[in-house]
XYZ file of C-alpha atoms in Angstrom:
196
model
C -122.008 115.632 -172.975
C -124.079 117.628 -170.482
C -122.405 117.505 -167.054
C -125.478 118.583 -165.045
C -127.773 116.201 -166.902
C -125.427 113.238 -166.292
C -125.208 114.129 -162.600
C -129.004 114.298 -162.294
C -129.404 110.898 -164.012
C -126.822 109.403 -161.661
C -128.459 110.900 -158.541
C -131.928 109.705 -159.621
C -130.672 106.181 -160.290
C -128.588 105.771 -157.120
C -130.872 107.515 -154.626
C -133.838 105.350 -155.532
C -131.902 102.063 -155.467
C -129.637 102.703 -152.468
C -131.659 104.181 -149.654
C -129.780 102.430 -146.832
C -127.374 103.294 -144.018
C -124.226 101.945 -145.723
C -124.853 103.971 -148.853
C -125.632 107.130 -146.864
C -122.502 106.889 -144.676
C -119.876 105.289 -146.941
C -120.613 105.582 -150.681
C -118.708 108.369 -152.378
C -118.902 109.637 -155.952
C -116.169 109.966 -158.592
C -116.669 112.178 -161.632
C -114.932 110.917 -164.776
C -114.474 113.001 -167.882
C -112.895 112.460 -171.269
C -112.169 115.235 -173.732
C -111.765 114.643 -177.467
C -108.735 116.467 -178.840
C -110.425 116.657 -182.261
C -113.659 118.478 -181.396
C -112.805 119.582 -177.805
C -116.108 118.095 -176.614
C -116.097 116.625 -173.100
C -118.238 113.704 -171.942
C -118.977 112.920 -168.296
C -119.759 109.931 -166.146
C -120.351 109.437 -162.422
C -119.678 106.321 -160.347
C -120.330 105.434 -156.737
C -117.759 103.596 -154.617
C -117.648 102.451 -150.972
C -113.836 102.524 -150.870
C -111.397 104.536 -152.947
C -108.988 102.063 -154.576
C -105.487 103.359 -155.197
C -103.109 101.119 -157.133
C -99.463 101.634 -156.335
C -97.213 101.043 -159.322
C -93.583 100.566 -158.436
C -91.225 102.620 -160.611
C -88.163 101.000 -162.127
C -85.000 102.705 -161.029
C -82.566 103.981 -163.628
C -79.522 102.903 -161.650
C -78.592 99.411 -160.545
C -78.284 98.103 -156.968
C -74.482 98.295 -157.120
C -74.573 102.099 -157.547
C -73.498 103.905 -154.309
C -76.660 106.102 -154.295
C -79.075 103.251 -155.111
C -80.829 103.178 -151.697
C -81.427 106.945 -151.582
C -82.583 107.158 -155.205
C -84.809 104.100 -154.850
C -86.458 105.554 -151.735
C -87.167 108.893 -153.442
C -88.614 107.504 -156.681
C -90.909 105.076 -154.852
C -92.648 107.583 -152.558
C -96.286 108.439 -153.219
C -97.834 111.377 -151.384
C -101.571 111.511 -150.865
C -103.379 113.781 -151.771
C -100.649 115.584 -153.778
C -100.616 112.788 -156.396
C -104.369 112.186 -156.296
C -105.128 112.769 -159.992
C -102.510 110.186 -161.065
C -103.616 107.750 -158.360
C -107.291 107.855 -159.357
C -106.696 106.481 -162.845
C -103.415 104.565 -163.012
C -104.700 102.264 -165.763
C -105.004 105.208 -168.146
C -101.964 106.935 -169.534
C -104.250 110.020 -169.261
C -104.250 110.278 -173.093
C -105.305 107.466 -175.442
C -106.989 107.109 -178.854
C -110.679 106.324 -178.999
C -113.646 106.757 -181.323
C -115.511 110.014 -180.611
C -119.296 109.816 -181.055
C -119.517 113.590 -181.425
C -117.132 114.114 -184.359
C -117.204 110.489 -185.650
C -113.406 110.208 -185.727
C -110.684 108.236 -184.000
C -108.987 110.896 -181.846
C -106.850 111.225 -178.757
C -108.913 111.441 -175.571
C -107.730 113.134 -172.393
C -109.034 111.355 -169.293
C -109.403 112.734 -165.802
C -111.057 111.483 -162.624
C -111.997 113.590 -159.618
C -113.639 112.839 -156.319
C -117.010 114.594 -156.549
C -118.503 113.928 -153.108
C -117.389 112.160 -149.948
C -119.777 110.915 -147.280
C -119.197 110.841 -143.524
C -116.661 107.995 -143.651
C -113.901 107.772 -146.265
C -112.043 104.470 -146.709
C -108.956 104.209 -148.915
C -107.878 100.779 -150.184
C -104.206 100.744 -151.173
C -103.717 98.015 -153.789
C -100.159 96.663 -153.637
C -100.546 93.994 -156.312
C -97.640 95.578 -158.233
C -95.669 96.107 -155.006
C -96.026 92.767 -153.138
C -93.022 93.338 -150.874
C -94.350 96.716 -149.666
C -91.287 98.545 -150.951
C -93.203 101.673 -151.981
C -93.867 104.291 -149.363
C -97.428 105.645 -149.292
C -97.531 108.914 -147.356
C -100.902 110.109 -146.080
C -101.709 113.030 -143.780
C -103.471 112.794 -140.426
C -105.837 115.536 -141.607
C -107.028 115.132 -145.204
C -108.292 118.184 -147.088
C -109.896 117.348 -150.452
C -112.010 120.503 -150.753
C -110.131 121.578 -153.908
C -111.394 118.427 -155.653
C -115.016 119.577 -155.702
C -117.323 122.306 -154.386
C -119.436 119.460 -152.945
C -116.670 118.468 -150.504
C -116.886 120.674 -147.421
C -115.400 118.496 -144.654
C -111.868 117.755 -143.520
C -111.175 114.090 -142.739
C -109.145 112.877 -139.797
C -107.179 109.637 -140.021
C -108.805 107.144 -137.636
C -107.055 103.880 -138.476
C -104.774 101.908 -140.758
C -104.724 98.158 -141.478
C -101.469 96.946 -142.983
C -99.842 93.672 -143.943
C -96.444 93.225 -142.340
C -94.104 90.989 -144.325
C -90.852 89.610 -142.947
C -87.740 89.905 -145.124
C -87.325 86.118 -145.394
C -90.839 85.555 -146.812
C -90.297 83.070 -149.648
C -93.842 82.957 -150.999
C -94.871 86.617 -151.380
C -98.182 85.757 -153.110
C -99.742 83.936 -150.158
C -102.354 85.962 -148.315
C -101.250 84.974 -144.810
C -98.499 82.626 -143.767
C -96.095 82.338 -140.853
C -93.975 85.169 -142.287
C -96.742 87.775 -142.694
C -99.536 89.174 -140.561
C -102.111 91.969 -140.569
C -101.792 94.770 -138.062
C -104.433 97.392 -137.226
C -103.453 100.812 -135.927
C -106.259 103.039 -134.701
C -106.712 106.312 -132.877
C -108.248 106.360 -129.401
C -110.429 109.452 -129.191
C -110.033 110.156 -125.439
C -106.221 110.173 -125.426
C -105.824 111.108 -129.113
């Protein structure tokens, strides 16, 4: 339940075991917290990750495809802006509130979950998981300059988009679950520093 103590335990554990170049340049830290609605006590946990995984969950539209405004409505409801929707994107498996046994008050109470990026190293890689959107119908909008300084006082840098790897799928792709076939391919877009 002590935030500083949990952070110190995490730092001691990870710094001793991961004193290498990859950890120093790529591993970032997420702070997770859960608050019991019964006793208002908050517990904390820290985890290290080399890439930030964001699961896109396609929303079901309320109107059918025969509706005249279907295309416009569908496009609006299936847009995800990063970092504006960051808190929802960091823990899509949680409904942010769920019942759980609290060790502090010894009761089954509602817990409020939240995840925040605590620190980011020199390089920040985002992995967009489209398992629930295999046809790439959702639009993921990300800025060229990423400012996450509001997430944590430990984040002091701005991050510039350097590259994107995407899977391009043709409309007539019959087997959407195959990794690569004649109807899909991976494309890499990257920024050339000299010409910007």
